[in-house]
Structures are given as structure tokens and as C-alpha cells.
XYZ file of C-alpha atoms in Angstrom:
507
model
C -0.329 0.272 -0.120
C 1.458 3.286 -1.151
C 2.122 5.970 1.788
C -0.262 8.711 2.193
C 1.421 12.397 1.554
C 0.515 15.598 3.009
C -1.428 18.594 2.442
C -0.061 22.123 3.443
C -2.660 24.739 3.296
C -0.470 27.917 2.836
C -1.952 31.259 2.913
C 0.366 33.563 0.489
C -0.333 36.794 1.640
C -2.367 39.683 0.244
C 0.106 40.257 -3.133
C 3.469 41.385 -2.298
C 5.725 38.129 -2.218
C 7.798 39.416 0.526
C 4.841 39.268 3.007
C 4.781 35.027 2.468
C 5.897 33.638 5.616
C 8.799 32.052 6.342
C 6.992 28.726 7.075
C 5.341 29.095 3.880
C 8.516 29.441 1.941
C 10.360 26.293 3.551
C 6.543 24.058 2.911
C 6.874 25.466 -0.876
C 10.334 24.082 -1.351
C 9.589 21.011 -0.081
C 6.330 20.097 -2.044
C 6.063 18.053 -4.915
C 3.419 19.488 -6.367
C 1.630 22.880 -5.752
C -2.327 24.145 -6.548
C -1.982 27.873 -6.457
C -4.740 30.533 -6.898
C -4.856 33.816 -9.413
C -3.782 36.534 -6.565
C -0.972 34.194 -5.194
C 2.097 36.466 -6.868
C 3.941 34.491 -9.745
C 7.260 35.111 -7.996
C 6.301 33.321 -5.004
C 6.564 30.037 -7.137
C 10.259 30.742 -7.439
C 10.347 29.179 -4.059
C 9.007 25.655 -5.618
C 11.416 23.215 -6.972
C 12.243 22.830 -9.945
C 10.622 19.432 -10.670
C 7.662 20.337 -8.761
C 4.450 19.833 -10.331
C 2.282 23.029 -10.546
C -1.325 23.036 -11.055
C -3.161 26.504 -11.614
C -6.597 26.479 -10.165
C -7.275 30.278 -9.884
C -10.820 31.616 -9.739
C -12.162 35.229 -11.058
C -15.176 36.570 -10.155
C -16.931 35.113 -13.591
C -14.831 32.398 -14.390
C -13.647 29.545 -12.144
C -10.756 27.688 -13.601
C -12.076 24.768 -11.773
C -14.927 23.910 -9.281
C -14.277 23.890 -5.416
C -15.428 20.443 -5.118
C -12.937 19.341 -7.694
C -10.285 21.075 -6.086
C -11.131 19.422 -3.086
C -11.010 15.900 -4.787
C -7.675 17.129 -6.614
C -6.222 17.918 -3.176
C -6.692 14.490 -1.936
C -6.142 12.541 -4.960
C -2.692 13.860 -5.010
C -1.305 13.539 -1.563
C -3.143 9.953 -1.822
C -0.560 9.181 -4.416
C 2.188 9.728 -1.402
C 2.794 13.273 -2.627
C 3.540 16.306 -0.591
C 1.263 19.235 -1.908
C 1.442 22.676 -1.443
C -2.107 24.182 -1.637
C -1.054 27.994 -2.200
C -3.963 30.584 -1.511
C -4.138 34.311 -1.863
C -4.442 35.891 1.503
C -5.186 33.718 4.673
C -7.051 30.103 3.864
C -9.394 30.864 6.915
C -10.469 34.034 5.618
C -12.903 33.425 3.224
C -10.469 31.265 1.659
C -12.181 27.805 1.550
C -9.147 26.561 3.302
C -11.912 24.551 5.846
C -13.867 22.820 2.902
C -10.573 21.696 1.541
C -9.347 20.186 4.910
C -12.708 18.308 5.487
C -12.474 16.641 2.632
C -8.725 15.826 3.403
C -9.652 14.628 7.249
C -12.637 12.553 5.693
C -9.980 10.673 3.451
C -7.647 10.098 6.256
C -4.709 12.629 4.909
C -2.566 14.624 6.949
C -2.766 18.308 6.910
C -1.115 21.270 8.193
C -2.969 24.956 7.707
C 0.135 27.749 7.649
C -1.583 31.102 7.976
C -1.391 34.009 5.561
C -1.309 37.789 6.465
C -4.791 38.557 5.729
C -5.402 41.586 3.066
C -8.113 42.362 5.308
C -5.262 44.125 7.258
C -2.545 44.253 5.203
C -4.244 46.439 2.186
C -5.371 48.803 4.833
C -1.920 49.011 6.335
C -0.511 49.401 2.741
C -3.111 52.351 2.092
C -1.944 53.875 5.108
C -5.588 53.068 6.913
C -5.157 51.336 10.239
C -8.350 49.247 11.087
C -8.107 49.849 14.898
C -6.983 53.280 16.646
C -7.201 53.913 20.270
C -8.975 57.208 19.829
C -10.706 56.519 16.506
C -11.831 52.972 16.381
C -12.049 49.961 18.996
C -13.538 47.353 16.829
C -13.474 45.936 12.873
C -14.907 43.641 10.978
C -14.646 41.646 7.543
C -17.392 40.993 5.817
C -17.610 38.974 2.492
C -18.524 41.114 -0.396
C -19.608 38.456 -2.789
C -23.093 38.097 -1.076
C -25.834 37.375 -3.772
C -27.692 40.505 -3.297
C -30.928 38.629 -4.523
C -31.041 35.951 -1.565
C -34.082 35.948 0.137
C -32.549 36.187 3.238
C -28.970 37.802 4.244
C -26.487 35.973 6.202
C -24.845 39.090 7.148
C -26.384 41.161 10.352
C -26.740 44.523 8.470
C -28.446 46.319 11.454
C -25.523 44.957 13.740
C -22.911 45.783 11.594
C -24.176 49.031 10.353
C -24.098 51.105 13.584
C -22.237 48.417 15.890
C -18.713 48.042 14.291
C -16.420 50.949 14.075
C -14.862 49.604 11.287
C -16.016 47.396 8.097
C -13.803 45.757 5.504
C -15.773 44.012 2.708
C -13.527 41.987 0.863
C -14.093 42.010 -2.884
C -16.949 43.940 -2.668
C -16.826 46.278 -6.040
C -19.200 44.357 -8.015
C -21.982 44.371 -5.027
C -21.095 47.796 -3.874
C -24.062 49.449 -4.737
C -26.038 46.971 -2.736
C -23.242 46.944 0.501
C -23.918 50.547 0.569
C -27.464 50.619 0.335
C -27.717 48.209 3.137
C -25.382 50.110 5.670
C -27.313 53.549 5.039
C -30.874 51.779 5.121
C -29.405 50.480 8.736
C -27.982 53.554 10.178
C -24.821 54.405 9.017
C -24.336 57.783 8.207
C -23.725 58.917 4.364
C -20.773 60.990 5.357
C -18.970 58.272 6.997
C -15.256 58.152 5.498
C -14.753 55.032 2.882
C -12.037 53.878 0.946
C -11.655 51.503 -1.938
C -8.459 49.851 -2.442
C -7.479 48.037 -5.638
C -4.451 45.683 -6.219
C -3.137 46.264 -2.237
C 0.260 46.023 -1.858
C 1.347 45.549 -5.409
C 3.303 48.222 -7.285
C -0.162 48.735 -9.397
C -1.880 49.649 -5.735
C -4.607 52.490 -6.291
C -6.726 53.954 -3.707
C -9.923 56.212 -3.865
C -10.542 57.830 -0.790
C -14.608 58.822 -0.795
C -17.456 58.681 1.938
C -20.330 55.896 2.432
C -22.803 57.961 0.644
C -20.746 58.552 -2.418
C -18.504 55.633 -3.120
C -20.836 53.787 -5.992
C -20.828 56.970 -8.062
C -17.060 57.684 -7.437
C -15.926 54.075 -8.381
C -18.005 53.866 -11.552
C -16.584 57.599 -12.701
C -13.065 55.990 -11.658
C -13.594 52.794 -13.385
C -12.107 51.059 -10.445
C -12.219 47.376 -11.134
C -11.872 44.342 -9.015
C -9.636 42.887 -7.199
C -10.427 45.962 -4.612
C -11.574 46.105 -0.923
C -13.884 48.507 0.159
C -13.534 49.961 4.132
C -15.637 51.791 5.898
C -15.135 53.965 9.124
C -13.680 56.904 10.399
C -9.982 55.378 10.476
C -9.830 56.052 6.706
C -9.002 59.887 7.659
C -5.647 58.684 9.001
C -4.820 57.949 5.579
C -3.485 61.955 5.056
C -0.833 61.169 7.906
C -0.086 57.786 7.465
C 0.111 56.817 4.081
C 3.523 55.629 2.887
C 3.306 53.019 0.433
C 2.225 55.416 -2.471
C 4.517 58.303 -1.436
C 7.306 56.167 -2.520
C 9.551 57.902 -4.640
C 9.089 55.552 -7.413
C 5.596 54.586 -6.833
C 3.362 54.522 -10.047
C 6.553 53.993 -11.970
C 7.301 51.248 -14.273
C 10.911 50.033 -14.968
C 12.458 47.666 -17.295
C 15.114 45.681 -16.382
C 17.483 43.690 -18.775
C 19.649 42.268 -16.455
C 20.617 38.471 -16.752
C 18.097 36.589 -14.809
C 20.737 35.455 -12.184
C 21.087 39.262 -11.613
C 18.019 40.969 -12.178
C 16.863 40.189 -8.434
C 19.089 42.721 -7.174
C 18.280 45.675 -9.218
C 14.466 44.635 -9.097
C 14.466 44.601 -5.286
C 16.266 47.838 -5.245
C 13.619 49.660 -7.476
C 10.674 47.886 -5.838
C 11.822 48.632 -2.555
C 11.152 52.463 -3.823
C 7.685 51.714 -4.730
C 8.024 50.716 -8.697
C 6.523 47.952 -10.682
C 9.202 46.146 -12.569
C 9.004 44.034 -15.650
C 11.773 41.446 -16.043
C 13.469 41.192 -19.370
C 16.556 39.817 -19.620
C 18.454 40.849 -22.853
C 21.597 38.290 -22.092
C 22.457 35.013 -20.371
C 25.409 34.230 -18.600
C 26.989 31.026 -19.929
C 30.114 29.222 -20.028
C 33.032 30.291 -22.422
C 33.119 28.118 -25.685
C 36.389 26.702 -24.461
C 37.848 26.378 -20.811
C 41.262 25.460 -22.401
C 42.525 28.482 -21.508
C 41.272 29.209 -18.267
C 42.426 25.668 -17.107
C 45.839 26.343 -18.474
C 46.056 29.482 -16.161
C 44.654 27.970 -13.148
C 47.360 25.295 -13.232
C 50.035 28.360 -13.417
C 48.422 30.543 -10.588
C 51.851 31.607 -8.788
C 53.253 32.582 -12.327
C 51.198 35.758 -12.064
C 51.698 38.929 -10.040
C 48.423 40.482 -10.454
C 44.954 38.744 -11.270
C 42.217 41.289 -12.485
C 38.316 40.813 -12.169
C 36.437 43.143 -14.270
C 32.804 42.218 -13.040
C 30.973 39.690 -10.132
C 30.059 37.475 -12.930
C 33.630 36.531 -13.728
C 34.543 36.281 -10.167
C 31.878 33.577 -9.742
C 32.622 31.629 -12.951
C 36.622 31.853 -11.899
C 35.935 29.900 -8.576
C 33.363 28.049 -9.619
C 36.000 26.345 -11.985
C 38.630 26.582 -9.567
C 36.460 24.358 -7.353
C 35.887 22.268 -9.925
C 39.837 21.166 -10.026
C 39.415 20.709 -5.929
C 41.397 23.886 -5.501
C 40.102 27.219 -3.170
C 41.274 30.729 -2.415
C 44.717 29.597 -1.154
C 45.268 28.796 -4.904
C 45.586 33.006 -5.240
C 48.076 33.335 -2.137
C 51.157 34.639 -4.382
C 49.367 36.710 -6.237
C 47.684 40.285 -5.584
C 44.269 41.076 -6.829
C 42.463 43.888 -8.648
C 38.480 44.403 -9.001
C 36.575 47.109 -10.982
C 33.831 47.862 -8.958
C 32.672 47.447 -5.425
C 30.253 44.668 -6.261
C 33.215 42.873 -7.919
C 35.096 43.587 -4.922
C 32.556 42.231 -2.271
C 31.905 39.246 -4.465
C 35.423 38.319 -4.192
C 35.244 38.994 -0.539
C 32.502 36.661 -0.366
C 35.091 33.850 -1.559
C 37.712 34.778 0.969
C 39.567 37.423 -0.975
C 40.496 40.896 -0.260
C 40.666 42.927 -2.956
C 44.247 44.527 -3.434
C 43.043 47.557 -5.544
C 39.664 48.912 -6.263
C 39.620 52.264 -8.326
C 37.859 54.930 -7.332
C 35.990 54.933 -10.483
C 34.727 52.070 -11.997
C 36.156 51.805 -15.474
C 39.228 49.972 -17.213
C 40.658 53.344 -17.667
C 40.791 54.180 -14.136
C 41.935 50.791 -13.072
C 44.607 51.045 -15.829
C 45.992 54.172 -14.364
C 45.856 52.475 -10.592
C 47.422 49.581 -11.644
C 50.569 50.795 -13.721
C 52.371 52.167 -10.732
C 52.175 49.066 -8.967
C 53.541 47.188 -12.100
C 57.242 46.316 -13.563
C 58.128 45.590 -16.965
C 57.975 41.687 -17.371
C 54.953 41.228 -14.725
C 52.756 38.855 -15.674
C 48.702 39.735 -15.085
C 46.005 37.264 -15.774
C 42.792 39.151 -16.924
C 39.771 37.050 -15.827
C 36.869 38.617 -18.040
C 34.010 37.923 -20.270
C 34.656 36.408 -23.864
C 33.762 39.764 -25.317
C 34.854 43.081 -23.557
C 36.810 46.314 -24.436
C 40.736 45.900 -24.756
C 41.682 49.100 -22.912
C 43.356 47.477 -19.747
C 45.307 44.785 -21.426
C 46.526 47.027 -24.611
C 48.022 49.559 -22.014
C 49.276 47.016 -19.896
C 51.226 45.414 -23.025
C 52.100 48.916 -23.964
C 53.786 49.441 -20.841
C 56.018 46.165 -21.040
C 53.688 43.932 -19.062
C 52.597 40.296 -20.076
C 48.865 39.995 -20.196
C 46.792 36.887 -20.220
C 43.339 37.429 -21.408
C 41.286 34.547 -20.257
C 37.402 34.452 -20.815
C 35.949 32.798 -17.803
C 32.090 33.357 -19.140
C 30.326 34.782 -22.062
C 27.102 36.730 -22.788
C 24.476 35.183 -25.007
C 21.471 36.958 -26.196
C 18.435 35.826 -24.757
C 15.532 38.146 -24.396
C 12.859 36.502 -22.249
C 9.633 38.353 -21.901
C 9.925 39.826 -25.599
C 6.029 39.671 -26.059
C 5.376 41.409 -22.903
C 7.950 44.168 -23.575
C 6.462 45.093 -26.637
C 2.587 44.880 -25.393
C 3.855 47.271 -22.657
C 5.846 49.623 -24.670
C 2.750 49.748 -27.374
C 0.646 50.591 -24.483
C 2.967 53.282 -23.160
C 2.851 51.497 -19.996
C 6.740 51.988 -19.529
C 8.200 55.023 -17.874
C 12.230 53.383 -18.136
C 14.420 51.007 -19.387
C 17.402 50.413 -17.572
C 20.798 49.090 -18.848
C 23.580 47.488 -16.665
C 26.207 47.004 -19.608
C 26.855 47.009 -23.262
C 25.847 43.698 -23.869
C 22.173 44.524 -22.645
C 21.903 46.945 -25.144
C 23.064 45.283 -28.124
C 21.128 42.385 -27.244
C 17.895 44.106 -26.528
C 18.406 45.942 -29.850
C 19.069 42.958 -31.888
C 15.847 40.767 -30.388
C 13.281 43.916 -30.884
C 14.412 44.333 -34.696
C 12.580 46.768 -36.494
C 10.906 47.064 -33.107
C 13.403 48.817 -31.878
C 11.795 52.645 -32.602
C 9.530 51.822 -30.107
C 12.090 52.852 -27.223
C 12.578 56.382 -29.076
C 10.183 58.287 -26.816
C 11.052 55.759 -23.491
C 13.857 57.366 -20.891
C 16.627 55.011 -20.688
C 18.623 54.732 -17.157
C 22.469 53.418 -17.684
C 24.791 52.261 -15.288
C 27.685 54.014 -16.614
C 29.296 56.079 -19.555
C 30.701 52.835 -21.388
C 26.942 51.864 -21.663
C 25.652 55.051 -22.422
C 28.386 55.383 -25.452
C 26.905 51.829 -26.892
C 23.130 53.531 -26.628
C 24.755 56.490 -28.428
C 26.365 54.174 -31.234
C 22.986 52.429 -31.656
C 21.185 56.116 -32.246
C 19.653 55.914 -28.652
C 20.155 59.007 -25.820
C 20.278 57.834 -22.278
C 18.250 60.177 -19.914
C 20.175 58.949 -17.123
C 23.696 58.168 -16.656
C 24.612 56.816 -13.040
C 27.727 58.691 -11.312
C 28.321 56.090 -9.721
C 28.771 52.756 -11.655
C 26.780 50.429 -9.103
C 23.130 49.049 -8.781
C 22.674 51.612 -5.761
C 24.134 54.547 -8.066
C 21.885 53.588 -11.106
C 18.820 53.553 -8.580
C 19.947 57.019 -7.114
C 20.126 58.425 -10.383
C 17.065 57.096 -11.623
C 15.258 58.822 -8.297
C 17.076 62.126 -9.000
C 15.806 62.193 -12.297
C 11.898 60.989 -11.761
C 12.150 63.424 -9.100
C 13.112 66.665 -11.074
C 10.263 65.403 -13.967
C 7.858 65.448 -11.548
């Protein structure tokens, strides 16, 4: 008899993937199959193993991918096959999430299950809008009510009389479509028409939109604003605190959409920094970091590291790939004991530090020209230098060192390959004028994105371009594009700072 599996009923939180709990993350990581809903942020699935099965069962108000009873049976059947199942639901499974229904069938079949609570949108979404559901001087109670109850029911399951005057703050989840009915019932039962109210759409997402109104005016204002689901409706005096407590929608880049063209393995750093400032990010990796076509030159250099006076790294990718190959030869940082090490840029130096190597030289400006000027006084004719870098790169540094009498071995440790993911999504966003800026962190991201876009590259003509430094800027200019933003400090933080300054000025 096959061993029964187990089901984890996980609340994914209200939207921001950072609000997933640690336990939820750990359960996703060990699942054999994930059954997930429409409102779970897709990036949360990044915690799922690559070999795990993914099954989408999302429901919109007028369209159900799978009926609830079928979802319940699916969970039981999968666990009955001995699989570890993660049931991922937006918000919390017990707050109109029907988690109880799913667990009851599992209980009936004798299948083990656990609930992993999620942060409910009933509290988190108002919080992201700067509206506390309680406040010592304003509201001592709150209620969470479904906004989906059928208004044609003969007898309502909601105690409208008690809610209207007996609870300070009312939070209706998914209440946009029934808004007129909800407002009428509250007004009929004694809630004043001038009670402050708000609707919050896509709460905790970069697309969050908040409409402040009153109970009596809410339906009309929503029609004028053409505000659509998903949204919550909150009623109560606490809404007035938004003027003082709004924090998410006041971030410097809130409401802006940026395209990140870095390689998928690196994009997260820039994405995280932009999102921390309130931006929406569309990741469109224009390059992919791959092995060099031939490891021969690198292997030869690794066999004679003791012969080099200096080893120079020009990127964090170069460091990672160098040490990856070093480890494959059962060597570690001790193999560099006889060498001095130089790095272009603080990110490269930080990556070296993670491998136990403190860079002896990091130029104040992160360009090959500046490294050349800093390195030459420390060398003597005949010194041997190993330059570990991308297969295709500028030859400013090796040419200058050779001209000064040094022996330079230029060894490719990786190469960048054109790889324009999400191209169609990018094209649609550009055509819809839904992009505020495109970011480039290297010359290769520029050339590869333009090659991939082909004749559609003209769509970039009116879009501000933000580049990490003057070398990347020159590549843009050579391609007929004029960057709007060029970072003074050639790092991710420097780029984001420059972007903030640009949009602050344009605002």
C-alpha cells in the first residue's frame, strides 16, 4: 500500500511576495506539487523546486478554472498518491479562502494536513494604504465581511443592522461588484452617508490604487473612476488617518514601471532596489551568462596561478565563474596566495570578499581606464597579469598594460548570450505606453535587446533610458539612442539613485 502524502494549506498573503511567511516558503520548497490560485504573486512560485508539478486552479468572479469541489478532490487524490502537496491561496486560507472545506475532505479521507497562516488582505491592504483598521482614539472594533454575497438572496447571512452601527471599521473583501448593494444596506440600517470610506485596488502591489470617498458617494465615485476588481471596501473614521499615515504610495518611484534587462540570475538585485522605492518592474533579461566556448585557456591559467603577479577581475560574474572552475579542480582561495588581486567596482570586490579574497586594488571610478591608471604604478615591465573577464569586452586595460611592457593573459571565464525573455510582454507594454524607463547595466544588454527587438526598436525612441555608466551610455549613443539617466557611481545603488533624481526633477 502506497504511503499517503500530506497537504500544506498555505496562505500566500495579499500580494507583495515579501509578505509570504517563512514557514510558507519552507513548505513550498519541499512540495512535490503546488496547487495555486489567481491572486498568489507568481514570484512566490520561485520557492518551488524546479522538478515540482504546478497546477493552476485560480478563480475570477465570473470564471472558475476548476470548481471548488473538484479542487478539494484534486488535493486529496494527489496526497493519496503519496505526494507532498502545497495548496497556495491568496491572503489567508481561513478568511473567505475556503481552506476549511478543503481540509474537511482531507480529514474524511484520512490524509494529514497542516494550515500555514497567511497575512490577510483585510488588514494588510488598508495598512499599505495608510489606514489602520483600529486606532485607540478612533476605532475599537472591526469586522471583515464578504463582498460576494448574492444580493438577490431572500434572507441575508449578514447582520446588516448590527454591522451598520455596532462596529467601528467595516472591511468588505472583493466588494466592488456588489458595492451599490453594500452601501444601500449600511445606509438603510443607520450608517451615516458622510462616513469616510475607501476602495483599495491591487493592495500591496506596485499597481495599488486608493480611492477615498464616503459611504454615500462611494458607488458613484467608483463608476466615475472606472475602478475594477480586485479591491477591498473599507468604511469607518479610520480612513481619515490616511492623510497622515500614507507611506507606500508616497515612495519616490511609486506608480512608475521599469524594464530590467540584466541576466535573470542578476536581475533580482536591481529589481529589489527599484521595488523598494515603490516601482513596478518588468524583467526582460537581454542576456544570459554562459560558459566560455573553450575552458582550455582558463584551465591553463589555473594550473599556473603562481606565475602571475596580479589577477584582475572586471565583474562579479567573472569572479563567480572563476571560482566555480577553481572548485571543480578541487582548489580554493589559497591557490591565489602568491598573487595580488584587483577588481573593477565595489560589487566585484564584494563578490571576491565572499570567496575569502580581499581585493588589493579597487579604483575609485569603476572603469577600465581608471583601473589602468591605478594599476600601472604598481607593476614593472615583465610582470605577468591574468585578466579574467567576459569573452567579449573592451581591450583598454590589456592594451595599455602590454604597451607598458607587461605580459597579459586575457582569459574568458564566461560569455554573454542574447536571451530576450518576456519579449512579447515588453512589446505590449511599450505599445501601450506603460513603461516609464528601460534600464541597462552593460553594453551587452543594450546591443542584445536592440537586436532582439529588430524593427520594433523604434518603440524605445520616446522611453527614458537609464544606464549604469558612460561606457554603456556610449553604446546607446552609437545605436542612435540618447540615455536620459547615466549613473555617476557605476553600481546598482548608483543607478537607482540617479533614477530617483531624474524622476524627482521631472515630477
